[in-house]
Amino acid sequence: MVDHSMQSSPRKSRRWLFGLLVLLVIAGLCWKFWPGSHKDGAEKPAGHAGKTGMMRPGFGGSAGPIPVRVAPAVLGEFPVYYKALGTVTALNTINVRSRVGGELVKIAFEEGQMVKAGDLLAEIDPRSYQNALLQAQGTLMQNQAQLKNAQVDVQRYRDLYAQDSIAKQTLDTAEALVLQYQGTVKTNQGAVDDAKLNLEFTKIRAPISGRVGLRQVDVGNLVAANDTTSLAVITQTQPISVAFTLPENTLETVLTRYHAGNKLPVEAWDRGDVKKQATGVLQSLDNQIDVTTGTLKFKARFDNKDQALFPNQFVNVHLLADTLHNVVLAPSAAIQFGNTGTFVYVLDGDKKVKMQPLVVGDSDGDNTVIKEGLKAGDRVVLEGTDRLKDGSEIEVVNDSSEVPTTPTEHLQGKPAAKGETGATAGKAQKVGS
């Protein structure tokens, strides 16, 4: 009888050896490709950012200067702009309607076309109005003939009365008849003029210069005098105005200059406040402040020669309220905000910085007016402020790409070369004092 236990032992041994071999292979691969390892067992290059190599002095608690980028405070002029949301408004908007009724036989404009005052827009069938004019002219001619005959009779009666051939009553009756016919002729002349005017109204013309909108009726439609449905709408776009509001706490400077006769420049920027579309001047202001919003309405006028502004368009308004002269300006990026207030890091010599408290004024995003705390020529830290404190040692660099983005990184764009140590890798060039 075969002993099965003796046959299974060699198989189990082979399986155990095979499993051990697989584990050894996996362990070798992990060691070879594990991040930070090296085939030859050599030490990793020093100064490699974000790894376990040596860091540049001055970071992560190591001693050494902190690289920063600086810029000087300067003396200059600062334009003070007030910004607001505005709505483009046409100076005139006309709903074109017919003054007479009839069939529309002609449309002489294209939708969206620019027209001048007096240009033909549409025409109503004129035949009935031509006939009415002929009738009025015929009646006028009849009464003019009767008036002429009555005037001849009066002259004849005057001669006879002078010869004492007729009674005074006959002459008076003839003169009254002349006056009656003169009144009738005037009435007939008014009817003729009215008929001519109605005939002229069959040609509908543009009352102002501007852009025509979409037409509301088509050829063949019957229109009535002063119909509720207009034939078209004309908006005057040259010049054009922009309505906007300013809060009451900013009015003093604007109103002082406006009442002094100064023309305050106004810029219209697109909705994203990225592109300037037009430049104009402040034209007028409202006569009272809105009590619900505490704002005052203004209007600025723009020539709009390039048609950049469109009625009912939303724009960002930049009103140049004033220009400050000979003020100290510092880059806004250098200004810091802390528990003690507003401050900057100012170079104290060439190797250290100090915290300098500030009193700031207006800002345009790029530069800020410094009322107190700085003078022209003071160098302030633009980049690298997150690593600084009062009295920190610094190293001024030329390029912002050389300022580390985190305390454990080397200067950006300056990777450690082979053989460099953490103290020399990526060292920036100094700016001359």
GROMACS .gro file of C-alpha atoms in nm:
model
  433
    1MET     CA    1   0.000   0.000   0.000
    2VAL     CA    2   0.138   0.342  -0.104
    3ASP     CA    3   0.213   0.597   0.165
    4HIS     CA    4   0.050   0.925   0.040
    5SER     CA    5   0.190   1.132   0.322
    6MET     CA    6   0.546   1.065   0.197
    7GLN     CA    7   0.454   1.190  -0.157
    8SER     CA    8   0.289   1.516  -0.044
    9SER     CA    9   0.587   1.640   0.164
   10PRO     CA   10   0.821   1.713  -0.136
   11ARG     CA   11   0.538   1.904  -0.311
   12LYS     CA   12   0.479   2.126  -0.009
   13SER     CA   13   0.849   2.198   0.013
   14ARG     CA   14   0.869   2.305  -0.352
   15ARG     CA   15   0.566   2.537  -0.314
   16TRP     CA   16   0.718   2.700  -0.008
   17LEU     CA   17   1.047   2.764  -0.187
   18PHE     CA   18   0.869   2.909  -0.491
   19GLY     CA   19   0.666   3.149  -0.273
   20LEU     CA   20   0.980   3.265  -0.095
   21LEU     CA   21   1.148   3.333  -0.430
   22VAL     CA   22   0.852   3.549  -0.547
   23LEU     CA   23   0.863   3.754  -0.225
   24LEU     CA   24   1.235   3.817  -0.271
   25VAL     CA   25   1.180   3.939  -0.629
   26ILE     CA   26   0.902   4.177  -0.517
   27ALA     CA   27   1.116   4.312  -0.235
   28GLY     CA   28   1.401   4.379  -0.478
   29LEU     CA   29   1.177   4.566  -0.720
   30CYS     CA   30   1.030   4.778  -0.439
   31TRP     CA   31   1.377   4.872  -0.319
   32LYS     CA   32   1.490   4.957  -0.672
   33PHE     CA   33   1.195   5.181  -0.770
   34TRP     CA   34   1.096   5.319  -0.431
   35PRO     CA   35   1.090   5.710  -0.444
   36GLY     CA   36   1.411   5.863  -0.312
   37SER     CA   37   1.618   5.543  -0.351
   38HIS     CA   38   1.927   5.513  -0.576
   39LYS     CA   39   2.061   5.215  -0.756
   40ASP     CA   40   2.416   5.278  -0.654
   41GLY     CA   41   2.329   5.365  -0.296
   42ALA     CA   42   2.472   5.717  -0.343
   43GLU     CA   43   2.333   6.003  -0.142
   44LYS     CA   44   2.061   6.208  -0.311
   45PRO     CA   45   2.179   6.548  -0.454
   46ALA     CA   46   2.158   6.820  -0.195
   47GLY     CA   47   1.918   7.111  -0.234
   48HIS     CA   48   1.651   6.921  -0.431
   49ALA     CA   49   1.322   7.108  -0.361
   50GLY     CA   50   1.052   6.924  -0.170
   51LYS     CA   51   1.277   6.613  -0.106
   52THR     CA   52   1.483   6.501   0.188
   53GLY     CA   53   1.802   6.680   0.076
   54MET     CA   54   1.946   6.988   0.241
   55MET     CA   55   1.742   7.311   0.227
   56ARG     CA   56   1.860   7.660   0.149
   57PRO     CA   57   1.970   7.844   0.461
   58GLY     CA   58   1.700   8.069   0.596
   59PHE     CA   59   1.410   7.827   0.550
   60GLY     CA   60   1.250   7.574   0.778
   61GLY     CA   61   1.428   7.717   1.078
   62SER     CA   62   1.781   7.716   0.920
   63ALA     CA   63   1.991   8.030   0.956
   64GLY     CA   64   2.055   8.251   0.651
   65PRO     CA   65   1.909   8.538   0.446
   66ILE     CA   66   1.558   8.521   0.304
   67PRO     CA   67   1.534   8.600  -0.070
   68VAL     CA   68   1.287   8.881  -0.145
   69ARG     CA   69   1.199   9.114  -0.429
   70VAL     CA   70   1.174   9.485  -0.355
   71ALA     CA   71   1.052   9.805  -0.519
   72PRO     CA   72   1.095  10.171  -0.424
   73ALA     CA   73   0.825  10.411  -0.310
   74VAL     CA   74   0.804  10.700  -0.556
   75LEU     CA   75   0.674  11.055  -0.570
   76GLY     CA   76   0.415  11.115  -0.841
   77GLU     CA   77   0.061  11.198  -0.946
   78PHE     CA   78  -0.232  10.979  -0.860
   79PRO     CA   79  -0.565  10.997  -1.050
   80VAL     CA   80  -0.865  10.939  -0.821
   81TYR     CA   81  -1.134  10.741  -1.002
   82TYR     CA   82  -1.484  10.669  -0.874
   83LYS     CA   83  -1.631  10.353  -1.017
   84ALA     CA   84  -1.998  10.268  -1.066
   85LEU     CA   85  -2.232  10.058  -1.276
   86GLY     CA   86  -2.397  10.248  -1.558
   87THR     CA   87  -2.664  10.204  -1.823
   88VAL     CA   88  -2.627  10.340  -2.175
   89THR     CA   89  -2.924  10.561  -2.262
   90ALA     CA   90  -3.019  10.705  -2.601
   91LEU     CA   91  -3.058  11.083  -2.598
   92ASN     CA   92  -3.383  11.049  -2.796
   93THR     CA   93  -3.607  10.751  -2.868
   94ILE     CA   94  -3.885  10.802  -3.123
   95ASN     CA   95  -4.179  10.571  -3.199
   96VAL     CA   96  -4.257  10.640  -3.564
   97ARG     CA   97  -4.633  10.642  -3.631
   98SER     CA   98  -4.842  10.751  -3.928
   99ARG     CA   99  -5.039  11.079  -3.906
  100VAL     CA  100  -5.287  10.964  -4.170
  101GLY     CA  101  -5.464  10.637  -4.235
  102GLY     CA  102  -5.445  10.413  -4.539
  103GLU     CA  103  -5.267  10.123  -4.700
  104LEU     CA  104  -4.891  10.097  -4.652
  105VAL     CA  105  -4.748  10.082  -5.006
  106LYS     CA  106  -4.375  10.129  -4.944
  107ILE     CA  107  -4.109  10.071  -4.676
  108ALA     CA  108  -3.789  10.259  -4.756
  109PHE     CA  109  -3.558  10.150  -4.471
  110GLU     CA  110  -3.365   9.842  -4.370
  111GLU     CA  111  -3.386   9.711  -4.017
  112GLY     CA  112  -3.095   9.842  -3.811
  113GLN     CA  113  -3.010  10.110  -4.068
  114MET     CA  114  -2.867  10.449  -3.970
  115VAL     CA  115  -3.092  10.727  -4.100
  116LYS     CA  116  -3.078  11.105  -4.104
  117ALA     CA  117  -3.355  11.343  -4.007
  118GLY     CA  118  -3.590  11.385  -4.306
  119ASP     CA  119  -3.507  11.050  -4.473
  120LEU     CA  120  -3.808  10.867  -4.620
  121LEU     CA  121  -3.907  10.566  -4.408
  122ALA     CA  122  -4.243  10.454  -4.550
  123GLU     CA  123  -4.531  10.569  -4.772
  124ILE     CA  124  -4.911  10.551  -4.741
  125ASP     CA  125  -5.132  10.522  -5.053
  126PRO     CA  126  -5.164  10.894  -5.149
  127ARG     CA  127  -5.449  10.879  -5.405
  128SER     CA  128  -5.739  10.960  -5.175
  129TYR     CA  129  -5.547  11.255  -5.031
  130GLN     CA  130  -5.463  11.379  -5.379
  131ASN     CA  131  -5.834  11.376  -5.462
  132ALA     CA  132  -5.920  11.562  -5.142
  133LEU     CA  133  -5.664  11.828  -5.237
  134LEU     CA  134  -5.819  11.869  -5.582
  135GLN     CA  135  -6.165  11.912  -5.430
  136ALA     CA  136  -6.040  12.174  -5.184
  137GLN     CA  137  -5.860  12.360  -5.460
  138GLY     CA  138  -6.178  12.357  -5.678
  139THR     CA  139  -6.394  12.501  -5.400
  140LEU     CA  140  -6.133  12.767  -5.338
  141MET     CA  141  -6.134  12.870  -5.703
  142GLN     CA  142  -6.515  12.900  -5.708
  143ASN     CA  143  -6.523  13.125  -5.406
  144GLN     CA  144  -6.231  13.331  -5.534
  145ALA     CA  145  -6.436  13.400  -5.853
  146GLN     CA  146  -6.739  13.505  -5.648
  147LEU     CA  147  -6.519  13.730  -5.438
  148LYS     CA  148  -6.379  13.896  -5.749
  149ASN     CA  149  -6.726  13.957  -5.889
  150ALA     CA  150  -6.841  14.105  -5.558
  151GLN     CA  151  -6.539  14.336  -5.549
  152VAL     CA  152  -6.628  14.462  -5.903
  153ASP     CA  153  -6.985  14.526  -5.790
  154VAL     CA  154  -6.867  14.725  -5.490
  155GLN     CA  155  -6.653  14.949  -5.709
  156ARG     CA  156  -6.947  15.007  -5.943
  157TYR     CA  157  -7.182  15.087  -5.653
  158ARG     CA  158  -6.932  15.331  -5.511
  159ASP     CA  159  -6.926  15.524  -5.839
  160LEU     CA  160  -7.305  15.529  -5.858
  161TYR     CA  161  -7.335  15.635  -5.494
  162ALA     CA  162  -7.095  15.921  -5.566
  163GLN     CA  163  -7.334  16.032  -5.843
  164ASP     CA  164  -7.622  15.998  -5.596
  165SER     CA  165  -7.774  15.732  -5.824
  166ILE     CA  166  -7.821  15.452  -5.561
  167ALA     CA  167  -7.908  15.436  -5.196
  168LYS     CA  168  -7.635  15.396  -4.932
  169GLN     CA  169  -7.789  15.065  -4.821
  170THR     CA  170  -7.718  14.906  -5.160
  171LEU     CA  171  -7.351  14.999  -5.134
  172ASP     CA  172  -7.329  14.869  -4.778
  173THR     CA  173  -7.484  14.536  -4.881
  174ALA     CA  174  -7.231  14.496  -5.163
  175GLU     CA  175  -6.938  14.570  -4.931
  176ALA     CA  176  -7.064  14.317  -4.675
  177LEU     CA  177  -7.090  14.054  -4.948
  178VAL     CA  178  -6.725  14.112  -5.035
  179LEU     CA  179  -6.624  14.054  -4.673
  180GLN     CA  180  -6.832  13.735  -4.666
  181TYR     CA  181  -6.657  13.599  -4.975
  182GLN     CA  182  -6.316  13.693  -4.834
  183GLY     CA  183  -6.392  13.485  -4.525
  184THR     CA  184  -6.508  13.195  -4.740
  185VAL     CA  185  -6.190  13.211  -4.946
  186LYS     CA  186  -5.977  13.199  -4.631
  187THR     CA  187  -6.169  12.891  -4.513
  188ASN     CA  188  -6.119  12.730  -4.852
  189GLN     CA  189  -5.747  12.814  -4.842
  190GLY     CA  190  -5.719  12.643  -4.503
  191ALA     CA  191  -5.889  12.334  -4.645
  192VAL     CA  192  -5.641  12.332  -4.934
  193ASP     CA  193  -5.345  12.365  -4.697
  194ASP     CA  194  -5.482  12.086  -4.479
  195ALA     CA  195  -5.524  11.861  -4.781
  196LYS     CA  196  -5.167  11.935  -4.888
  197LEU     CA  197  -5.043  11.854  -4.536
  198ASN     CA  198  -5.229  11.522  -4.532
  199LEU     CA  199  -5.086  11.440  -4.872
  200GLU     CA  200  -4.738  11.518  -4.739
  201PHE     CA  201  -4.802  11.298  -4.435
  202THR     CA  202  -4.846  10.999  -4.666
  203LYS     CA  203  -4.465  11.008  -4.691
  204ILE     CA  204  -4.343  10.913  -4.344
  205ARG     CA  205  -3.999  11.063  -4.275
  206ALA     CA  206  -3.746  11.023  -3.995
  207PRO     CA  207  -3.794  11.298  -3.735
  208ILE     CA  208  -3.438  11.256  -3.595
  209SER     CA  209  -3.108  11.102  -3.697
  210GLY     CA  210  -3.037  10.763  -3.546
  211ARG     CA  211  -3.064  10.388  -3.585
  212VAL     CA  212  -3.390  10.228  -3.697
  213GLY     CA  213  -3.502   9.919  -3.510
  214LEU     CA  214  -3.705   9.625  -3.634
  215ARG     CA  215  -4.012   9.719  -3.834
  216GLN     CA  216  -4.352   9.643  -3.688
  217VAL     CA  217  -4.571   9.635  -4.003
  218ASP     CA  218  -4.533   9.516  -4.361
  219VAL     CA  219  -4.631   9.652  -4.700
  220GLY     CA  220  -5.003   9.604  -4.764
  221ASN     CA  221  -5.111   9.654  -4.403
  222LEU     CA  222  -5.374   9.915  -4.327
  223VAL     CA  223  -5.252  10.170  -4.077
  224ALA     CA  224  -5.451  10.428  -3.887
  225ALA     CA  225  -5.355  10.779  -3.786
  226ASN     CA  226  -5.166  10.774  -3.453
  227ASP     CA  227  -5.203  10.397  -3.432
  228THR     CA  228  -5.088  10.228  -3.110
  229THR     CA  229  -4.853  10.009  -3.316
  230SER     CA  230  -4.557  10.210  -3.438
  231LEU     CA  231  -4.403  10.153  -3.779
  232ALA     CA  232  -4.051  10.153  -3.631
  233VAL     CA  233  -3.844  10.290  -3.343
  234ILE     CA  234  -3.551  10.527  -3.395
  235THR     CA  235  -3.287  10.572  -3.124
  236GLN     CA  236  -3.032  10.852  -3.136
  237THR     CA  237  -2.690  10.697  -3.072
  238GLN     CA  238  -2.457  10.985  -3.166
  239PRO     CA  239  -2.408  11.134  -2.915
  240ILE     CA  240  -2.525  10.897  -2.644
  241SER     CA  241  -2.540  10.915  -2.265
  242VAL     CA  242  -2.462  10.683  -1.974
  243ALA     CA  243  -2.662  10.705  -1.651
  244PHE     CA  244  -2.497  10.601  -1.324
  245THR     CA  245  -2.512  10.672  -0.952
  246LEU     CA  246  -2.254  10.763  -0.687
  247PRO     CA  247  -2.290  10.730  -0.309
  248GLU     CA  248  -2.345  11.054  -0.121
  249ASN     CA  249  -2.020  11.024   0.075
  250THR     CA  250  -1.820  11.070  -0.248
  251LEU     CA  251  -2.008  11.373  -0.378
  252GLU     CA  252  -1.805  11.655  -0.227
  253THR     CA  253  -1.508  11.629  -0.462
  254VAL     CA  254  -1.723  11.569  -0.771
  255LEU     CA  255  -1.972  11.848  -0.704
  256THR     CA  256  -1.700  12.100  -0.616
  257ARG     CA  257  -1.523  12.049  -0.945
  258TYR     CA  258  -1.848  12.021  -1.144
  259HIS     CA  259  -1.990  12.348  -1.011
  260ALA     CA  260  -1.654  12.515  -1.076
  261GLY     CA  261  -1.705  12.445  -1.446
  262ASN     CA  262  -1.449  12.166  -1.481
  263LYS     CA  263  -1.520  11.898  -1.740
  264LEU     CA  264  -1.477  11.571  -1.553
  265PRO     CA  265  -1.364  11.286  -1.781
  266VAL     CA  266  -1.573  10.969  -1.771
  267GLU     CA  267  -1.469  10.633  -1.914
  268ALA     CA  268  -1.705  10.352  -2.011
  269TRP     CA  269  -1.559  10.001  -1.969
  270ASP     CA  270  -1.712   9.673  -2.076
  271ARG     CA  271  -1.914   9.454  -1.841
  272GLY     CA  272  -1.607   9.261  -1.732
  273ASP     CA  273  -1.423   9.589  -1.658
  274VAL     CA  274  -1.142   9.474  -1.887
  275LYS     CA  275  -1.167   9.688  -2.203
  276LYS     CA  276  -1.227  10.062  -2.226
  277GLN     CA  277  -1.500  10.126  -2.482
  278ALA     CA  278  -1.544  10.504  -2.489
  279THR     CA  279  -1.442  10.830  -2.324
  280GLY     CA  280  -1.678  11.118  -2.252
  281VAL     CA  281  -1.749  11.396  -2.001
  282LEU     CA  282  -1.986  11.440  -1.709
  283GLN     CA  283  -2.295  11.611  -1.851
  284SER     CA  284  -2.557  11.655  -1.577
  285LEU     CA  285  -2.678  11.541  -1.237
  286ASP     CA  286  -3.010  11.487  -1.065
  287ASN     CA  287  -3.161  11.741  -0.824
  288GLN     CA  288  -3.203  11.513  -0.523
  289ILE     CA  289  -3.046  11.213  -0.351
  290ASP     CA  290  -3.241  10.889  -0.351
  291VAL     CA  291  -3.328  10.834   0.016
  292THR     CA  292  -3.363  10.455  -0.030
  293THR     CA  293  -3.010  10.406  -0.166
  294GLY     CA  294  -2.827  10.720  -0.054
  295THR     CA  295  -2.703  10.783  -0.409
  296LEU     CA  296  -2.721  11.064  -0.661
  297LYS     CA  297  -2.784  11.007  -1.031
  298PHE     CA  298  -2.545  11.140  -1.294
  299LYS     CA  299  -2.533  11.140  -1.673
  300ALA     CA  300  -2.223  11.142  -1.889
  301ARG     CA  301  -2.224  11.216  -2.262
  302PHE     CA  302  -2.018  11.027  -2.521
  303ASP     CA  303  -1.969  11.111  -2.890
  304ASN     CA  304  -1.991  10.738  -2.969
  305LYS     CA  305  -1.854  10.790  -3.319
  306ASP     CA  306  -1.751  10.425  -3.347
  307GLN     CA  307  -2.090  10.300  -3.219
  308ALA     CA  308  -1.917  10.113  -2.936
  309LEU     CA  309  -2.200  10.196  -2.693
  310PHE     CA  310  -2.551  10.061  -2.747
  311PRO     CA  311  -2.874  10.175  -2.580
  312ASN     CA  312  -2.961   9.980  -2.262
  313GLN     CA  313  -2.611   9.831  -2.246
  314PHE     CA  314  -2.458   9.781  -1.899
  315VAL     CA  315  -2.110   9.931  -1.857
  316ASN     CA  316  -1.861  10.003  -1.581
  317VAL     CA  317  -1.816  10.377  -1.532
  318HIS     CA  318  -1.482  10.528  -1.424
  319LEU     CA  319  -1.522  10.893  -1.327
  320LEU     CA  320  -1.198  11.089  -1.285
  321ALA     CA  321  -1.292  11.290  -0.977
  322ASP     CA  322  -0.951  11.442  -0.899
  323THR     CA  323  -0.576  11.411  -0.949
  324LEU     CA  324  -0.344  11.413  -0.647
  325HIS     CA  325  -0.006  11.577  -0.710
  326ASN     CA  326   0.332  11.504  -0.550
  327VAL     CA  327   0.213  11.216  -0.332
  328VAL     CA  328   0.412  10.912  -0.216
  329LEU     CA  329   0.307  10.597  -0.401
  330ALA     CA  330   0.389  10.241  -0.303
  331PRO     CA  331   0.304   9.915  -0.480
  332SER     CA  332  -0.020   9.775  -0.341
  333ALA     CA  333   0.133   9.425  -0.336
  334ALA     CA  334   0.379   9.538  -0.068
  335ILE     CA  335   0.114   9.653   0.179
  336GLN     CA  336   0.034   9.407   0.459
  337PHE     CA  337  -0.254   9.396   0.705
  338GLY     CA  338  -0.203   9.272   1.059
  339ASN     CA  339  -0.342   9.296   1.409
  340THR     CA  340  -0.168   9.628   1.463
  341GLY     CA  341  -0.295   9.776   1.137
  342THR     CA  342  -0.146   9.840   0.793
  343PHE     CA  343   0.230   9.808   0.748
  344VAL     CA  344   0.509   9.725   0.503
  345TYR     CA  345   0.848   9.566   0.534
  346VAL     CA  346   1.107   9.835   0.459
  347LEU     CA  347   1.473   9.763   0.393
  348ASP     CA  348   1.686   9.865   0.688
  349GLY     CA  349   2.016   9.888   0.505
  350ASP     CA  350   2.085   9.616   0.251
  351LYS     CA  351   2.062   9.307   0.469
  352LYS     CA  352   1.765   9.352   0.701
  353VAL     CA  353   1.404   9.463   0.702
  354LYS     CA  354   1.184   9.633   0.957
  355MET     CA  355   0.808   9.661   0.995
  356GLN     CA  356   0.686  10.010   0.912
  357PRO     CA  357   0.329  10.114   1.013
  358LEU     CA  358   0.141  10.313   0.745
  359VAL     CA  359  -0.148  10.549   0.696
  360VAL     CA  360  -0.278  10.478   0.346
  361GLY     CA  361  -0.508  10.670   0.112
  362ASP     CA  362  -0.666  10.591  -0.224
  363SER     CA  363  -0.563  10.289  -0.427
  364ASP     CA  364  -0.611  10.180  -0.787
  365GLY     CA  365  -0.510   9.818  -0.730
  366ASP     CA  366  -0.154   9.860  -0.856
  367ASN     CA  367  -0.041  10.157  -0.646
  368THR     CA  368  -0.155  10.303  -0.314
  369VAL     CA  369  -0.120  10.655  -0.182
  370ILE     CA  370   0.086  10.663   0.138
  371LYS     CA  371  -0.017  10.947   0.369
  372GLU     CA  372   0.224  10.860   0.650
  373GLY     CA  373   0.502  10.608   0.705
  374LEU     CA  374   0.709  10.619   0.385
  375LYS     CA  375   0.904  10.870   0.182
  376ALA     CA  376   1.013  10.861  -0.179
  377GLY     CA  377   1.305  10.623  -0.230
  378ASP     CA  378   1.225  10.383   0.055
  379ARG     CA  379   1.251  10.024  -0.066
  380VAL     CA  380   0.964   9.795   0.035
  381VAL     CA  381   0.933   9.418   0.004
  382LEU     CA  382   0.705   9.298  -0.277
  383GLU     CA  383   0.749   8.921  -0.262
  384GLY     CA  384   0.863   8.690   0.014
  385THR     CA  385   0.678   8.872   0.292
  386ASP     CA  386   0.523   8.552   0.432
  387ARG     CA  387   0.865   8.449   0.571
  388LEU     CA  388   0.958   8.785   0.719
  389LYS     CA  389   0.940   8.937   1.062
  390ASP     CA  390   1.078   9.254   1.210
  391GLY     CA  391   1.459   9.242   1.182
  392SER     CA  392   1.479   8.945   0.942
  393GLU     CA  393   1.792   8.908   0.731
  394ILE     CA  394   1.713   8.923   0.361
  395GLU     CA  395   1.876   8.880   0.023
  396VAL     CA  396   1.742   9.101  -0.257
  397VAL     CA  397   1.688   8.918  -0.587
  398ASN     CA  398   1.616   9.052  -0.934
  399ASP     CA  399   1.341   8.826  -1.055
  400SER     CA  400   1.017   8.719  -0.886
  401SER     CA  401   1.073   8.367  -1.021
  402GLU     CA  402   1.368   8.343  -0.785
  403VAL     CA  403   1.154   8.393  -0.474
  404PRO     CA  404   1.049   8.057  -0.319
  405THR     CA  405   0.677   7.990  -0.303
  406THR     CA  406   0.699   7.785   0.018
  407PRO     CA  407   0.942   7.796   0.311
  408THR     CA  408   1.087   7.455   0.222
  409GLU     CA  409   1.159   7.533  -0.142
  410HIS     CA  410   1.473   7.669  -0.307
  411LEU     CA  411   1.463   7.970  -0.533
  412GLN     CA  412   1.227   7.897  -0.822
  413GLY     CA  413   1.392   7.843  -1.155
  414LYS     CA  414   1.724   7.765  -0.982
  415PRO     CA  415   1.737   7.386  -0.930
  416ALA     CA  416   2.040   7.248  -0.755
  417ALA     CA  417   2.316   7.151  -0.993
  418LYS     CA  418   2.503   6.828  -0.953
  419GLY     CA  419   2.736   6.851  -0.662
  420GLU     CA  420   2.578   7.170  -0.515
  421THR     CA  421   2.494   7.178  -0.148
  422GLY     CA  422   2.173   7.315   0.000
  423ALA     CA  423   2.357   7.634   0.092
  424THR     CA  424   2.461   7.714  -0.267
  425ALA     CA  425   2.186   7.562  -0.480
  426GLY     CA  426   1.980   7.825  -0.659
  427LYS     CA  427   2.155   8.126  -0.507
  428ALA     CA  428   2.013   8.451  -0.652
  429GLN     CA  429   2.204   8.745  -0.784
  430LYS     CA  430   2.197   9.048  -0.554
  431VAL     CA  431   2.074   9.388  -0.658
  432GLY     CA  432   2.332   9.659  -0.630
  433SER     CA  433   2.273   9.898  -0.346
   0.00000   0.00000   0.00000
